[in-house]
């Protein structure tokens, strides 16, 4: 991925906290969406940008074979029926063909996201399914509850800096809403979209995810109007159970390759 790609480094000392928060926050709706795409027994699956591998491991307990790829796959443990590969979906065509391809919080960060998506589509067997998951635009009314006005104002300023930082790195918050049309343009059928949304309490998975990002994004956050004092206070606020924010909507989009592809 190029310098304007994914902002969170698997080599960071925050990587474990980041991956754990993502799993706690998103694995349940992800597993539900994957289950809804059909029987996994006997299937060959691809997990793109697998991170710490929580979904790849879950798939490996059900499918015939799972290939988990990442540009830095060191956090993915070895398991039976799980093959781990160091690959970049921006430049590398996935190995072979698959009954199921899944990618979570990847394409929205990539300037060449549609090219990467078409690589995934090309890796589908006839009738195979593609599922992606992305955060959509953050809610306008981000802070639902806070112990005082100063904390609420700080969290609003933090969110603005967070979004500006990721957007400068190539994130497109509108990608989740556009993805269904891109799926259809890529030749997929049965295109569906569903959204999971809810409130995140301080100390819970969503706020832990934001907190884990602060050290990784610190230098850029400071250029967007925050100070080190602000970041220390934001970290504390995200741990405070009195804080409740309206979480980022999580949009999952699925589509299926035709059973009988047309002529190339």
PDB file of C-alpha atoms in Angstrom, residues 100-225:
ATOM      1  CA  UNK A 100     -15.713 -16.440  -0.374  1.00  0.00           C
ATOM      2  CA  UNK A 101     -13.590 -13.282  -0.206  1.00  0.00           C
ATOM      3  CA  UNK A 102     -13.794 -10.923   2.775  1.00  0.00           C
ATOM      4  CA  UNK A 103     -12.109  -7.586   3.524  1.00  0.00           C
ATOM      5  CA  UNK A 104     -12.847  -5.333   6.508  1.00  0.00           C
ATOM      6  CA  UNK A 105     -11.830  -1.673   6.906  1.00  0.00           C
ATOM      7  CA  UNK A 106      -9.421  -1.880   3.991  1.00  0.00           C
ATOM      8  CA  UNK A 107     -10.760  -0.432   0.753  1.00  0.00           C
ATOM      9  CA  UNK A 108     -11.922   2.869   2.216  1.00  0.00           C
ATOM     10  CA  UNK A 109      -8.298   3.679   3.067  1.00  0.00           C
ATOM     11  CA  UNK A 110      -6.866   2.930  -0.374  1.00  0.00           C
ATOM     12  CA  UNK A 111      -6.585   5.550  -3.132  1.00  0.00           C
ATOM     13  CA  UNK A 112      -6.724   2.648  -5.650  1.00  0.00           C
ATOM     14  CA  UNK A 113      -9.675   1.004  -3.905  1.00  0.00           C
ATOM     15  CA  UNK A 114     -11.666   0.135  -7.031  1.00  0.00           C
ATOM     16  CA  UNK A 115      -8.646  -1.556  -8.586  1.00  0.00           C
ATOM     17  CA  UNK A 116      -8.190  -3.586  -5.396  1.00  0.00           C
ATOM     18  CA  UNK A 117     -11.873  -4.515  -5.377  1.00  0.00           C
ATOM     19  CA  UNK A 118     -11.653  -5.769  -8.942  1.00  0.00           C
ATOM     20  CA  UNK A 119      -8.736  -7.992  -7.928  1.00  0.00           C
ATOM     21  CA  UNK A 120     -10.998  -9.538  -5.302  1.00  0.00           C
ATOM     22  CA  UNK A 121     -13.829  -9.970  -7.798  1.00  0.00           C
ATOM     23  CA  UNK A 122     -11.429 -11.666 -10.228  1.00  0.00           C
ATOM     24  CA  UNK A 123     -10.530 -14.150  -7.474  1.00  0.00           C
ATOM     25  CA  UNK A 124     -14.138 -15.333  -7.050  1.00  0.00           C
ATOM     26  CA  UNK A 125     -15.231 -18.683  -8.368  1.00  0.00           C
ATOM     27  CA  UNK A 126     -18.571 -18.760 -10.232  1.00  0.00           C
ATOM     28  CA  UNK A 127     -21.239 -18.195  -7.598  1.00  0.00           C
ATOM     29  CA  UNK A 128     -18.639 -17.066  -5.052  1.00  0.00           C
ATOM     30  CA  UNK A 129     -19.403 -14.236  -2.629  1.00  0.00           C
ATOM     31  CA  UNK A 130     -17.535 -11.032  -1.775  1.00  0.00           C
ATOM     32  CA  UNK A 131     -18.164  -9.231   1.527  1.00  0.00           C
ATOM     33  CA  UNK A 132     -16.585  -5.955   2.595  1.00  0.00           C
ATOM     34  CA  UNK A 133     -17.108  -3.919   5.749  1.00  0.00           C
ATOM     35  CA  UNK A 134     -16.387  -0.202   6.099  1.00  0.00           C
ATOM     36  CA  UNK A 135     -17.085   2.630   8.505  1.00  0.00           C
ATOM     37  CA  UNK A 136     -19.328   5.316   7.034  1.00  0.00           C
ATOM     38  CA  UNK A 137     -19.360   9.049   7.808  1.00  0.00           C
ATOM     39  CA  UNK A 138     -19.213   9.647  11.590  1.00  0.00           C
ATOM     40  CA  UNK A 139     -22.448  10.943  13.119  1.00  0.00           C
ATOM     41  CA  UNK A 140     -22.859  14.711  13.226  1.00  0.00           C
ATOM     42  CA  UNK A 141     -24.041  14.414  16.837  1.00  0.00           C
ATOM     43  CA  UNK A 142     -20.938  12.498  17.942  1.00  0.00           C
ATOM     44  CA  UNK A 143     -21.109  13.068  21.716  1.00  0.00           C
ATOM     45  CA  UNK A 144     -24.203  11.597  23.359  1.00  0.00           C
ATOM     46  CA  UNK A 145     -23.092  12.084  26.973  1.00  0.00           C
ATOM     47  CA  UNK A 146     -20.078  13.467  28.812  1.00  0.00           C
ATOM     48  CA  UNK A 147     -19.301  14.497  32.387  1.00  0.00           C
ATOM     49  CA  UNK A 148     -19.002  18.176  31.406  1.00  0.00           C
ATOM     50  CA  UNK A 149     -19.114  20.573  28.477  1.00  0.00           C
ATOM     51  CA  UNK A 150     -15.327  20.804  28.251  1.00  0.00           C
ATOM     52  CA  UNK A 151     -15.032  17.045  27.720  1.00  0.00           C
ATOM     53  CA  UNK A 152     -17.785  17.074  25.106  1.00  0.00           C
ATOM     54  CA  UNK A 153     -16.131  19.942  23.233  1.00  0.00           C
ATOM     55  CA  UNK A 154     -12.752  18.170  23.367  1.00  0.00           C
ATOM     56  CA  UNK A 155     -14.191  14.968  21.906  1.00  0.00           C
ATOM     57  CA  UNK A 156     -15.855  16.910  19.087  1.00  0.00           C
ATOM     58  CA  UNK A 157     -12.535  18.586  18.261  1.00  0.00           C
ATOM     59  CA  UNK A 158     -10.766  15.233  18.446  1.00  0.00           C
ATOM     60  CA  UNK A 159     -13.224  13.639  16.018  1.00  0.00           C
ATOM     61  CA  UNK A 160     -12.699  16.468  13.514  1.00  0.00           C
ATOM     62  CA  UNK A 161      -8.918  16.063  13.731  1.00  0.00           C
ATOM     63  CA  UNK A 162      -9.194  12.262  13.503  1.00  0.00           C
ATOM     64  CA  UNK A 163     -11.300  12.417  10.329  1.00  0.00           C
ATOM     65  CA  UNK A 164      -9.092  15.125   8.784  1.00  0.00           C
ATOM     66  CA  UNK A 165      -5.981  13.058   9.508  1.00  0.00           C
ATOM     67  CA  UNK A 166      -7.334   9.893   7.915  1.00  0.00           C
ATOM     68  CA  UNK A 167      -8.812  11.777   4.963  1.00  0.00           C
ATOM     69  CA  UNK A 168      -5.405  13.314   4.292  1.00  0.00           C
ATOM     70  CA  UNK A 169      -4.007   9.770   4.218  1.00  0.00           C
ATOM     71  CA  UNK A 170      -6.525   8.735   1.568  1.00  0.00           C
ATOM     72  CA  UNK A 171      -9.571   7.615   3.561  1.00  0.00           C
ATOM     73  CA  UNK A 172     -12.876   8.163   1.753  1.00  0.00           C
ATOM     74  CA  UNK A 173     -15.690   8.194   4.353  1.00  0.00           C
ATOM     75  CA  UNK A 174     -18.238   8.093   1.532  1.00  0.00           C
ATOM     76  CA  UNK A 175     -16.903   4.854   0.059  1.00  0.00           C
ATOM     77  CA  UNK A 176     -19.290   2.626   2.024  1.00  0.00           C
ATOM     78  CA  UNK A 177     -22.300   4.328   0.437  1.00  0.00           C
ATOM     79  CA  UNK A 178     -20.834   4.108  -3.083  1.00  0.00           C
ATOM     80  CA  UNK A 179     -19.633   0.520  -2.832  1.00  0.00           C
ATOM     81  CA  UNK A 180     -22.906  -1.192  -3.876  1.00  0.00           C
ATOM     82  CA  UNK A 181     -22.841   0.602  -7.237  1.00  0.00           C
ATOM     83  CA  UNK A 182     -19.186  -0.350  -7.717  1.00  0.00           C
ATOM     84  CA  UNK A 183     -20.030  -3.977  -6.908  1.00  0.00           C
ATOM     85  CA  UNK A 184     -22.706  -3.943  -9.603  1.00  0.00           C
ATOM     86  CA  UNK A 185     -20.383  -2.260 -12.106  1.00  0.00           C
ATOM     87  CA  UNK A 186     -17.825  -5.015 -11.427  1.00  0.00           C
ATOM     88  CA  UNK A 187     -20.367  -7.613 -12.530  1.00  0.00           C
ATOM     89  CA  UNK A 188     -21.520  -8.880  -9.146  1.00  0.00           C
ATOM     90  CA  UNK A 189     -25.134  -9.876  -8.597  1.00  0.00           C
ATOM     91  CA  UNK A 190     -27.342 -10.128  -5.495  1.00  0.00           C
ATOM     92  CA  UNK A 191     -25.702  -6.944  -4.175  1.00  0.00           C
ATOM     93  CA  UNK A 192     -26.871  -6.147  -0.663  1.00  0.00           C
ATOM     94  CA  UNK A 193     -25.922  -3.632   2.013  1.00  0.00           C
ATOM     95  CA  UNK A 194     -26.586  -3.533   5.749  1.00  0.00           C
ATOM     96  CA  UNK A 195     -25.564  -1.159   8.525  1.00  0.00           C
ATOM     97  CA  UNK A 196     -24.774  -1.733  12.196  1.00  0.00           C
ATOM     98  CA  UNK A 197     -24.801   1.356  14.404  1.00  0.00           C
ATOM     99  CA  UNK A 198     -24.845   2.019  18.106  1.00  0.00           C
ATOM    100  CA  UNK A 199     -23.394   3.982  20.977  1.00  0.00           C
ATOM    101  CA  UNK A 200     -19.859   3.521  22.262  1.00  0.00           C
ATOM    102  CA  UNK A 201     -19.228   3.951  25.991  1.00  0.00           C
ATOM    103  CA  UNK A 202     -15.876   5.054  27.374  1.00  0.00           C
ATOM    104  CA  UNK A 203     -13.723   1.997  28.028  1.00  0.00           C
ATOM    105  CA  UNK A 204     -15.765  -0.118  25.599  1.00  0.00           C
ATOM    106  CA  UNK A 205     -14.530  -1.540  22.283  1.00  0.00           C
ATOM    107  CA  UNK A 206     -15.359   1.479  20.101  1.00  0.00           C
ATOM    108  CA  UNK A 207     -13.683   3.980  22.405  1.00  0.00           C
ATOM    109  CA  UNK A 208     -10.739   1.604  22.888  1.00  0.00           C
ATOM    110  CA  UNK A 209     -10.351   1.558  19.113  1.00  0.00           C
ATOM    111  CA  UNK A 210     -10.182   5.357  18.979  1.00  0.00           C
ATOM    112  CA  UNK A 211      -7.806   5.440  21.945  1.00  0.00           C
ATOM    113  CA  UNK A 212      -5.419   2.945  20.314  1.00  0.00           C
ATOM    114  CA  UNK A 213      -5.222   5.204  17.268  1.00  0.00           C
ATOM    115  CA  UNK A 214      -4.079   8.296  19.154  1.00  0.00           C
ATOM    116  CA  UNK A 215      -0.377   7.350  19.539  1.00  0.00           C
ATOM    117  CA  UNK A 216      -0.226   6.167  15.927  1.00  0.00           C
ATOM    118  CA  UNK A 217      -1.790   9.359  14.555  1.00  0.00           C
ATOM    119  CA  UNK A 218      -0.269  11.740  17.122  1.00  0.00           C
ATOM    120  CA  UNK A 219       2.006  13.750  14.804  1.00  0.00           C
ATOM    121  CA  UNK A 220      -0.787  14.360  12.303  1.00  0.00           C
ATOM    122  CA  UNK A 221      -3.369  15.120  15.000  1.00  0.00           C
ATOM    123  CA  UNK A 222      -1.099  17.868  16.317  1.00  0.00           C
ATOM    124  CA  UNK A 223      -1.152  19.524  12.894  1.00  0.00           C
ATOM    125  CA  UNK A 224      -4.963  19.613  12.991  1.00  0.00           C
ATOM    126  CA  UNK A 225      -5.298  21.907  15.994  1.00  0.00           C
TER     127      UNK A 225
END
